Amino acid sequence: MKKLLAAIFLFGTASAYAQTSPHEKLVQYVKPIIGTQRMGHTYPGATVPFGMVQLSPETDTASYELNGKYNPDVYKYCAGYQYDDKTIVGFSHTHFSGTGHSDLGDFLIMPTVGALKLNPGTADKPGSGYRSAFSHANEVSEANYYKVKLDESNILAEMTTSARVGFHQYTFPKTEQAHIVLDLMAGIYNYPDKTVWTYVKILNDSTLVGYRQTNGWARTRTLYFAMAFNKKFDHYGFKKYEKRQVYGGFWGKFNQTKDFPEIAGKQIRAWFDFKTQENEKIKIKFALSPVSMDGALANMQAEVPGWDFEKVKADGQALWETALEKITVGGSVDRKQDFYTAMYHTMINPTVYMDVDGQYKGIDQNIHKADGFTNYTTFSLWDTYRALHPLFNIIEPQRNADMVKSMLAHYDQSPEHMLPVWSNSGNENWCMSGYHSVSVLADAVVKGNAPFDANKALDAAVTTARHRSYEGIGEYIDKGFIPDEKTGVSVSNTLEYAYDDWAIAQMAKKLNRMDIYNEFIKRSENYKNVYDPSVGFMRPKLANGSFRAKFDPLSTINEGFIEGNSWNYTLFAPQDPEGLIKLMGGDKRFVRYLDSLFTMELPDKYFAETEDITRDGIIGNYVHGNEPSHHVAYLYNWTDKPWKTQERIRMILNRMYKPTPDGLGGNDDTGQMSAWYIFSTLGFYPVAPASNDYAIGSPAINNAVIQVGGGKTFTITVKNQSEKNVYIQKMLLNGQPLNGLTITHQQIMAGGELVFLMSSKHK
Amino acid sequence: MKKLLAAIFLFGTASAYAQTSPHEKLVQYVKPIIGTQRMGHTYPGATVPFGMVQLSPETDTASYELNGKYNPDVYKYCAGYQYDDKTIVGFSHTHFSGTGHSDLGDFLIMPTVGALKLNPGTADKPGSGYRSAFSHANEVSEANYYKVKLDESNILAEMTTSARVGFHQYTFPKTEQAHIVLDLMAGIYNYPDKTVWTYVKILNDSTLVGYRQTNGWARTRTLYFAMAFNKKFDHYGFKKYEKRQVYGGFWGKFNQTKDFPEIAGKQIRAWFDFKTQENEKIKIKFALSPVSMDGALANMQAEVPGWDFEKVKADGQALWETALEKITVGGSVDRKQDFYTAMYHTMINPTVYMDVDGQYKGIDQNIHKADGFTNYTTFSLWDTYRALHPLFNIIEPQRNADMVKSMLAHYDQSPEHMLPVWSNSGNENWCMSGYHSVSVLADAVVKGNAPFDANKALDAAVTTARHRSYEGIGEYIDKGFIPDEKTGVSVSNTLEYAYDDWAIAQMAKKLNRMDIYNEFIKRSENYKNVYDPSVGFMRPKLANGSFRAKFDPLSTINEGFIEGNSWNYTLFAPQDPEGLIKLMGGDKRFVRYLDSLFTMELPDKYFAETEDITRDGIIGNYVHGNEPSHHVAYLYNWTDKPWKTQERIRMILNRMYKPTPDGLGGNDDTGQMSAWYIFSTLGFYPVAPASNDYAIGSPAINNAVIQVGGGKTFTITVKNQSEKNVYIQKMLLNGQPLNGLTITHQQIMAGGELVFLMSSKHK
């Protein structure tokens, strides 16, 4: 190793190193505001890595319905915040990062002064409710810290978090009428009756507990809380907004209009009154638990026993610093902001989903205890199996193993006996297609990051993949494809199942379960069954084996695909690029196909069909803002024009990622878009997770050092890299030429150095 | 002791003993059907003593609302069953016994044949739904056993229980279309949106679990279940009845119309299909848990691991036999049916409220574990403090102590820091007035049945009684009475608080807490403050100290009393009859008052105001069907005409209790009416619980043996007793004359014999 390090210096990387001195804090480069404008669906608030609490401002809490009809605006507010908005409704404790569907937004808190207003009011009239105007000039958004001045009240709002506790600090003016509003009706993707039940109980003069049960994207989600103030409230109260009051036993016995210590119902807001001196800080600790109110109290006590806001902020930022330092890169401030914000965005979801004592509510709605692992939820697996989990296998292997354990626990508890598809707080959203958790399991097993029962994992994968009643699997098994009659996404499902089956086969091979290997390696070739050579596209096939007549390979609507058209999905056989190229007529035709994809002009009418992305999210007909083509630019590597991969990757990096609020061309999708960015910036990418191979792209930094565990580092040195010098002339791995266009997981994890020699001309 | 027993035989009780030979099963005399017609509000189904499961037929499940208005019929169905009805809707697992308000009726099961019908249908057209006609000729109702033939389907339905498991046995005809319907929308006192949430999950081919959360009389009650069949179902399914379906993730992925293993929502019915041979029995075990589905499964496994219906029935009946044998009485079959059915009705509520592992959900909505005691719920304390808990202190002292411990746990968990008023499955119904749990605590402490922290009990009582914001307590403390302006029940509350305060004082004295004694003995005289000597009645008083002008001592509406008029409530100072008599002008006037009460003719318009009782529940203006006057007939004992107590008691016993479906003149009120019966039949009554003294009445049996613990017995021998010989000539306690009109708790619990000599003429 010493010899190797010497070699690095001989290659002249010292100057690059100067840019990432060990004393430089990487957390400074995290700009949570990136992606908050338009389609990124990220949020600017505070969280620690993989934290259960994501404490962030809502600029609106749009209802799914408006006047009885679908409200198209609700989509904008998947993360609760849109950069262009002028008002803040309040600060809530749970958010998805970068999703295209949503939920959460639990427990919205807003400080106000003056007459008590319990309604949020409207954005055009912020004074009409507790909502306040704000300005980005008075806003600071950092990793685990958010600050904003509320114009209406002149309150300075600050927030930070631990894993399970949101810590608010509100600096008030002098007033006899200071209020904290706790809106238990607010929520993201809110339905009129999304809140099924709410309970609040005052424990003492400064502490309360409660819970809220919602029927949203998560069908049955109950989140418990404990809320503590650093100051006794003078008075408090609740207001119920539902029309019906079942029975009235309480009402005759007590005056419940004020200072009555409990309430339960469907639509509730709470308020707390204070008197404040000028610049007096009212601090609030707000702990969550998926298990119980006692659990929330215990979480608060364990994580934030005191009232030192700066310490909690610093502790959380230190966690981020440690997480970010897994990869140090050189480069411009802009590039570092892109890179470390991408790193940041890869480490928000999945989220820790258990109390400090390990208890959590399972998919079976029973309380379980995570035995020897951290339990996670928020698995957006259709997105994240591609690059996010492979990234974790390099820089967060233990977390990834714990995520696998969480998936296996989910499997054990699943009424359908299936691995998760889209796991959401002890619920299954069944969002998107495939059974891609098998890819995450297989990737971990194949890469040797499997401190779990790998054979059990294989059995879970096989059982899931054989679940005949799940979205066409029965037909897929019987016929080798899903008939168009069965489902509107028959082609993309067939393709995705075939990839997942290949992943299962790789895991089986590693575990020497050859019967399973044989079954699934055969299934993995099913992608060929939906290819129509007469048109050169994957195409819906009828049960009788003939292709469907109606077919438009540019359309994403009713063409047999999900979040992609046939043009893009036809390239979806990441497990077998060689076979695909052969199927599609060989190298020359394949390169022409790829070139067309990137360069054709997509007519407006098709753009309108494309979900979840801005116009900027599309290059030609290549859709980067959705995931199915994330591997596509790397496919040139299997042709005689790998330099085109290098060119395209750099183009995508430049066009799709910017260190600005509108810097993400599509939903970040719980970190998958950001994970693509990190891999591609480093110069390699997992085209087929569950393989040990990464495809070489074109590194966009001058140097990087990856902490690969056990104190070892893998250094990437890129010589002559520039915006024009995007082509690889030569690669040296530990001083030896690296031929071919792949590097293996083992080569990286062994530590060492990979040197790229770049040029403005391709080979 | 041997000497004593010899004495009994000398007195010639051998013939009486023959009627209750030790080999005679007392359980045969239990007729659960008593009280099921009209106002008794008992139910005929199966339960074990104090069981969590009360498995009983519903003849209707009336909704609280009908066409948007209050449905007066709902009141009839407090226990789900009315004897006059001709159809059965199904069999549900939870019922209150004898209440005048209701809830429960959880998890209604109905077996059917033929085309599947998921709606109950109407009583006038039983074939229009799953409801079936039945006949009392085909009905058997015993302790822990209920059987009925369902005319529509020709199914023989049988049921029995353990504490936490309902065991159904349905004998089918031969059919290809046998169904079990599980209606998760049905319930007693049902509101349109009473069911807040429901979840069901199929575990395997014959087992399911789930829960239902309701917002009824219990504001937030979640009951979990596990349901197992002795036979695999061929198919199963769920139907949702709510209009809105939030999100649809599930629907695209699976065909959920049949055999899909889970469902959640607000309005759900489930069905299970079988094929049956002639006379094939389909058995169902249905376990409950207040904690979790796992808890329900564990309860089932622990209590009923097998499928032996007869064994479960026999085990439960053996529990009843043991419970009934606490008191053996001689007498006619009718009298024994009255007596043992009364005994039975005193041991249904309160109910065990915890899993076999001791876990339960507290009033704070957290899960707790009962540490060294059995946790109970269903405390209807305004009723039961009078005679039911005193009875338990004699025949079920350990249970009563555990009930106190349950109340103290409730106090610890109460958001209001109060002892229970009407405890309902981890909820507080706040039904009726007073804080009578303090009487239960004091009665146990004073009588020496206090294997709990008695000083803590006193503190809980005091804290409860000082809760200024609870229904006028603040004003009561300040002024010595509750002003009429404060609440519509100012007079009865003042009277009840005064009694409760006396109970607290007695407990304090026993514990040598004289500061508390002095405070509360003073408060106990507050009853005098609402007596208006100018009219000779307790009367609403205004805040300024003057009596309210408008006053009608016969009316129960808006006169300052609850469930009673001033005529009855004026006698409510059980803690101080002497003082009351003095207040009311002395013996002569008092006797005249009592006589008038029993003999006056109550005009019809006042009868219509009287809640919860039939016309038969009233004797003159004396209302036995409600509780406030339960001590009144004993008050002659404090005058020079105690023989009138003896006369009145026998009259009440004869007129208010019959061994027939309509045999109860008013709601049994979770056993208080029955406890009055038992005490009065035995010849004594606890006029003022928290005193050691029982007032002597007129025993209505020839002999009784009470098991008083430690192997000791207290024998009551009644000589010359008959319908006419109701007057006591002489009493001998252990051979010595018992002078006076009281017997103490210690005298009874020491064991021994009390001999009454009766006559047709009073002394």
Short mmCIF file of N, CA, C and O in Angstrom, two decimals, chain A residues 580-652:
data_model
loop_
_atom_site.label_atom_id
_atom_site.label_comp_id
_atom_site.label_asym_id
_atom_site.label_seq_id
_atom_site.Cartn_x
_atom_site.Cartn_y
_atom_site.Cartn_z
N LEU A 580 -28.81 -8.51 -26.19
CA LEU A 580 -29.73 -7.50 -26.69
C LEU A 580 -29.25 -6.95 -28.02
O LEU A 580 -30.02 -6.76 -28.96
N ILE A 581 -27.93 -6.70 -28.09
CA ILE A 581 -27.36 -6.14 -29.34
C ILE A 581 -27.55 -7.12 -30.50
O ILE A 581 -27.94 -6.74 -31.60
N LYS A 582 -27.34 -8.35 -30.16
CA LYS A 582 -27.53 -9.38 -31.19
C LYS A 582 -29.00 -9.39 -31.64
O LYS A 582 -29.31 -9.41 -32.84
N LEU A 583 -29.88 -9.35 -30.62
CA LEU A 583 -31.32 -9.37 -30.91
C LEU A 583 -31.71 -8.20 -31.80
O LEU A 583 -32.57 -8.32 -32.69
N MET A 584 -31.08 -7.07 -31.57
CA MET A 584 -31.47 -5.86 -32.28
C MET A 584 -30.69 -5.66 -33.57
O MET A 584 -30.76 -4.59 -34.19
N GLY A 585 -29.94 -6.67 -33.97
CA GLY A 585 -29.34 -6.60 -35.30
C GLY A 585 -27.87 -6.28 -35.33
O GLY A 585 -27.33 -5.94 -36.39
N GLY A 586 -27.23 -6.36 -34.18
CA GLY A 586 -25.78 -6.20 -34.18
C GLY A 586 -25.32 -4.79 -33.88
O GLY A 586 -26.11 -3.84 -33.77
N ASP A 587 -24.03 -4.67 -33.72
CA ASP A 587 -23.36 -3.45 -33.30
C ASP A 587 -23.80 -2.19 -34.03
O ASP A 587 -24.16 -1.18 -33.42
N LYS A 588 -23.75 -2.27 -35.32
CA LYS A 588 -23.95 -1.07 -36.13
C LYS A 588 -25.36 -0.52 -35.94
O LYS A 588 -25.55 0.67 -35.70
N ARG A 589 -26.31 -1.40 -36.06
CA ARG A 589 -27.70 -0.98 -35.88
C ARG A 589 -27.95 -0.51 -34.46
O ARG A 589 -28.70 0.44 -34.22
N PHE A 590 -27.29 -1.18 -33.52
CA PHE A 590 -27.49 -0.83 -32.11
C PHE A 590 -26.95 0.58 -31.81
O PHE A 590 -27.59 1.38 -31.14
N VAL A 591 -25.75 0.87 -32.34
CA VAL A 591 -25.17 2.21 -32.14
C VAL A 591 -26.07 3.25 -32.79
O VAL A 591 -26.32 4.33 -32.22
N ARG A 592 -26.57 2.94 -33.98
CA ARG A 592 -27.46 3.88 -34.65
C ARG A 592 -28.72 4.14 -33.80
O ARG A 592 -29.18 5.26 -33.66
N TYR A 593 -29.21 3.05 -33.19
CA TYR A 593 -30.40 3.17 -32.33
C TYR A 593 -30.10 4.09 -31.15
O TYR A 593 -30.85 5.02 -30.84
N LEU A 594 -28.96 3.84 -30.52
CA LEU A 594 -28.59 4.66 -29.36
C LEU A 594 -28.41 6.11 -29.78
O LEU A 594 -28.91 7.04 -29.12
N ASP A 595 -27.73 6.33 -30.87
CA ASP A 595 -27.51 7.71 -31.35
C ASP A 595 -28.84 8.41 -31.60
O ASP A 595 -29.03 9.57 -31.23
N SER A 596 -29.74 7.66 -32.23
CA SER A 596 -31.05 8.26 -32.51
C SER A 596 -31.76 8.64 -31.21
O SER A 596 -32.34 9.71 -31.10
N LEU A 597 -31.67 7.75 -30.24
CA LEU A 597 -32.33 8.02 -28.96
C LEU A 597 -31.87 9.35 -28.40
O LEU A 597 -32.67 10.16 -27.93
N PHE A 598 -30.57 9.59 -28.45
CA PHE A 598 -30.03 10.81 -27.83
C PHE A 598 -30.21 12.05 -28.68
O PHE A 598 -30.09 13.17 -28.19
N THR A 599 -30.46 11.88 -29.93
CA THR A 599 -30.41 13.04 -30.81
C THR A 599 -31.74 13.36 -31.49
O THR A 599 -31.91 14.45 -32.01
N MET A 600 -32.67 12.44 -31.47
CA MET A 600 -33.94 12.70 -32.16
C MET A 600 -34.71 13.82 -31.48
O MET A 600 -34.47 14.15 -30.32
N GLU A 601 -35.61 14.42 -32.20
CA GLU A 601 -36.42 15.46 -31.61
C GLU A 601 -37.77 14.88 -31.23
O GLU A 601 -38.52 14.42 -32.09
N LEU A 602 -38.05 14.90 -29.97
CA LEU A 602 -39.32 14.31 -29.49
C LEU A 602 -40.45 15.30 -29.70
O LEU A 602 -40.41 16.41 -29.17
N PRO A 603 -41.44 14.92 -30.49
CA PRO A 603 -42.55 15.86 -30.73
C PRO A 603 -43.21 16.23 -29.41
O PRO A 603 -43.26 15.44 -28.47
N ASP A 604 -43.71 17.46 -29.38
CA ASP A 604 -44.30 18.01 -28.15
C ASP A 604 -45.34 17.09 -27.53
O ASP A 604 -45.41 16.95 -26.32
N LYS A 605 -46.16 16.49 -28.37
CA LYS A 605 -47.26 15.70 -27.81
C LYS A 605 -46.74 14.55 -26.96
O LYS A 605 -47.38 14.15 -25.99
N TYR A 606 -45.57 14.03 -27.28
CA TYR A 606 -45.02 12.94 -26.45
C TYR A 606 -44.40 13.48 -25.17
O TYR A 606 -44.44 12.84 -24.14
N PHE A 607 -43.85 14.66 -25.29
CA PHE A 607 -43.28 15.22 -24.07
C PHE A 607 -44.35 15.37 -23.00
O PHE A 607 -44.13 15.09 -21.82
N ALA A 608 -45.51 15.82 -23.45
CA ALA A 608 -46.59 16.05 -22.49
C ALA A 608 -46.95 14.78 -21.73
O ALA A 608 -47.45 14.82 -20.61
N GLU A 609 -46.68 13.63 -22.33
CA GLU A 609 -47.02 12.36 -21.67
C GLU A 609 -46.00 11.95 -20.61
O GLU A 609 -46.27 11.09 -19.78
N THR A 610 -44.82 12.56 -20.68
CA THR A 610 -43.73 12.05 -19.86
C THR A 610 -43.86 12.54 -18.43
O THR A 610 -43.88 13.72 -18.17
N GLU A 611 -43.95 11.62 -17.53
CA GLU A 611 -44.20 11.97 -16.12
C GLU A 611 -42.93 12.38 -15.40
O GLU A 611 -41.84 11.97 -15.74
N ASP A 612 -43.14 13.16 -14.36
CA ASP A 612 -42.14 13.32 -13.29
C ASP A 612 -40.89 14.09 -13.68
O ASP A 612 -39.92 14.13 -12.91
N ILE A 613 -40.84 14.66 -14.87
CA ILE A 613 -39.60 15.32 -15.26
C ILE A 613 -39.89 16.63 -15.98
O ILE A 613 -40.98 16.87 -16.49
N THR A 614 -38.91 17.49 -16.00
CA THR A 614 -39.04 18.73 -16.76
C THR A 614 -38.55 18.45 -18.18
O THR A 614 -37.93 17.43 -18.47
N ARG A 615 -38.78 19.42 -19.03
CA ARG A 615 -38.27 19.33 -20.40
C ARG A 615 -36.75 19.10 -20.35
O ARG A 615 -36.18 18.39 -21.17
N ASP A 616 -36.11 19.73 -19.35
CA ASP A 616 -34.66 19.57 -19.22
C ASP A 616 -34.27 18.14 -18.88
O ASP A 616 -33.11 17.77 -18.99
N GLY A 617 -35.22 17.36 -18.44
CA GLY A 617 -34.91 15.98 -18.06
C GLY A 617 -34.81 15.05 -19.26
O GLY A 617 -34.60 13.85 -19.09
N ILE A 618 -34.99 15.59 -20.44
CA ILE A 618 -34.96 14.76 -21.64
C ILE A 618 -33.86 15.26 -22.58
O ILE A 618 -33.70 16.46 -22.79
N ILE A 619 -33.09 14.31 -23.11
CA ILE A 619 -32.08 14.65 -24.12
C ILE A 619 -32.48 13.86 -25.36
O ILE A 619 -32.36 12.64 -25.39
N GLY A 620 -32.98 14.58 -26.35
CA GLY A 620 -33.55 13.89 -27.51
C GLY A 620 -34.79 13.14 -27.02
O GLY A 620 -35.75 13.75 -26.58
N ASN A 621 -34.70 11.83 -27.11
CA ASN A 621 -35.78 10.99 -26.59
C ASN A 621 -35.26 10.19 -25.38
O ASN A 621 -35.94 9.32 -24.86
N TYR A 622 -34.02 10.48 -24.99
CA TYR A 622 -33.45 9.84 -23.80
C TYR A 622 -33.98 10.54 -22.57
O TYR A 622 -33.83 11.75 -22.43
N VAL A 623 -34.63 9.78 -21.72
CA VAL A 623 -35.27 10.37 -20.55
C VAL A 623 -34.42 10.05 -19.32
O VAL A 623 -34.43 8.92 -18.82
N HIS A 624 -33.69 11.07 -18.85
CA HIS A 624 -32.89 10.83 -17.65
C HIS A 624 -33.69 11.05 -16.38
O HIS A 624 -33.38 10.50 -15.33
N GLY A 625 -34.73 11.86 -16.52
CA GLY A 625 -35.53 12.19 -15.34
C GLY A 625 -36.32 11.01 -14.80
O GLY A 625 -36.75 11.02 -13.67
N ASN A 626 -36.55 10.00 -15.63
CA ASN A 626 -37.07 8.73 -15.11
C ASN A 626 -35.97 7.68 -15.20
O ASN A 626 -34.97 7.85 -15.90
N GLU A 627 -36.16 6.57 -14.50
CA GLU A 627 -35.05 5.66 -14.28
C GLU A 627 -34.78 4.60 -15.37
O GLU A 627 -33.65 4.11 -15.46
N PRO A 628 -35.76 4.21 -16.17
CA PRO A 628 -35.52 2.99 -16.97
C PRO A 628 -34.31 3.06 -17.89
O PRO A 628 -33.77 2.03 -18.29
N SER A 629 -33.88 4.26 -18.24
CA SER A 629 -32.73 4.37 -19.14
C SER A 629 -31.44 4.74 -18.44
O SER A 629 -30.48 5.13 -19.09
N HIS A 630 -31.42 4.65 -17.13
CA HIS A 630 -30.21 5.10 -16.42
C HIS A 630 -28.95 4.35 -16.85
O HIS A 630 -27.85 4.89 -16.74
N HIS A 631 -29.12 3.15 -17.36
CA HIS A 631 -27.94 2.38 -17.79
C HIS A 631 -27.61 2.60 -19.27
O HIS A 631 -26.56 2.15 -19.75
N VAL A 632 -28.51 3.29 -19.96
CA VAL A 632 -28.46 3.27 -21.43
C VAL A 632 -27.20 3.90 -22.00
O VAL A 632 -26.59 3.35 -22.94
N ALA A 633 -26.78 5.03 -21.43
CA ALA A 633 -25.60 5.69 -22.00
C ALA A 633 -24.36 4.81 -21.90
O ALA A 633 -23.40 5.00 -22.65
N TYR A 634 -24.40 3.86 -20.97
CA TYR A 634 -23.24 2.97 -20.80
C TYR A 634 -23.23 1.82 -21.80
O TYR A 634 -22.27 1.07 -21.87
N LEU A 635 -24.33 1.68 -22.56
CA LEU A 635 -24.42 0.50 -23.44
C LEU A 635 -23.48 0.58 -24.64
O LEU A 635 -23.15 -0.45 -25.24
N TYR A 636 -23.06 1.81 -24.97
CA TYR A 636 -22.06 1.90 -26.06
C TYR A 636 -20.82 1.08 -25.74
O TYR A 636 -20.09 0.68 -26.63
N ASN A 637 -20.58 0.86 -24.43
CA ASN A 637 -19.40 0.08 -24.04
C ASN A 637 -19.39 -1.32 -24.66
O ASN A 637 -18.35 -1.92 -24.82
N TRP A 638 -20.59 -1.82 -24.96
CA TRP A 638 -20.67 -3.18 -25.54
C TRP A 638 -20.60 -3.15 -27.07
O TRP A 638 -20.74 -4.17 -27.70
N THR A 639 -20.39 -1.95 -27.60
CA THR A 639 -20.24 -1.83 -29.05
C THR A 639 -18.80 -1.43 -29.35
O THR A 639 -17.97 -1.34 -28.44
N ASP A 640 -18.53 -1.16 -30.58
CA ASP A 640 -17.18 -0.70 -30.91
C ASP A 640 -17.02 0.81 -30.73
O ASP A 640 -16.03 1.39 -31.16
N LYS A 641 -17.99 1.46 -30.11
CA LYS A 641 -17.90 2.91 -29.91
C LYS A 641 -18.05 3.29 -28.42
O LYS A 641 -18.89 4.12 -28.06
N PRO A 642 -17.23 2.72 -27.55
CA PRO A 642 -17.36 3.04 -26.13
C PRO A 642 -17.13 4.53 -25.85
O PRO A 642 -17.61 5.05 -24.86
N TRP A 643 -16.39 5.20 -26.70
CA TRP A 643 -16.17 6.64 -26.49
C TRP A 643 -17.47 7.42 -26.49
O TRP A 643 -17.56 8.49 -25.90
N LYS A 644 -18.47 6.84 -27.13
CA LYS A 644 -19.77 7.53 -27.10
C LYS A 644 -20.40 7.49 -25.70
O LYS A 644 -21.12 8.40 -25.30
N THR A 645 -20.15 6.39 -24.98
CA THR A 645 -20.56 6.37 -23.57
C THR A 645 -19.93 7.55 -22.85
O THR A 645 -20.59 8.31 -22.12
N GLN A 646 -18.63 7.71 -23.06
CA GLN A 646 -17.89 8.75 -22.34
C GLN A 646 -18.46 10.14 -22.66
O GLN A 646 -18.67 10.98 -21.77
N GLU A 647 -18.75 10.33 -23.90
CA GLU A 647 -19.28 11.61 -24.36
C GLU A 647 -20.68 11.86 -23.76
O GLU A 647 -20.97 12.92 -23.23
N ARG A 648 -21.52 10.85 -23.85
CA ARG A 648 -22.91 11.00 -23.38
C ARG A 648 -22.96 11.22 -21.87
O ARG A 648 -23.75 12.00 -21.38
N ILE A 649 -22.15 10.46 -21.16
CA ILE A 649 -22.18 10.58 -19.69
C ILE A 649 -21.86 12.01 -19.29
O ILE A 649 -22.57 12.62 -18.46
N ARG A 650 -20.83 12.58 -19.90
CA ARG A 650 -20.45 13.94 -19.53
C ARG A 650 -21.54 14.94 -19.93
O ARG A 650 -21.82 15.90 -19.22
N MET A 651 -22.16 14.67 -21.05
CA MET A 651 -23.25 15.53 -21.47
C MET A 651 -24.41 15.46 -20.47
O MET A 651 -24.96 16.48 -20.07
N ILE A 652 -24.73 14.26 -20.07
CA ILE A 652 -25.84 14.10 -19.11
C ILE A 652 -25.49 14.78 -17.78
O ILE A 652 -26.30 15.52 -17.21
#
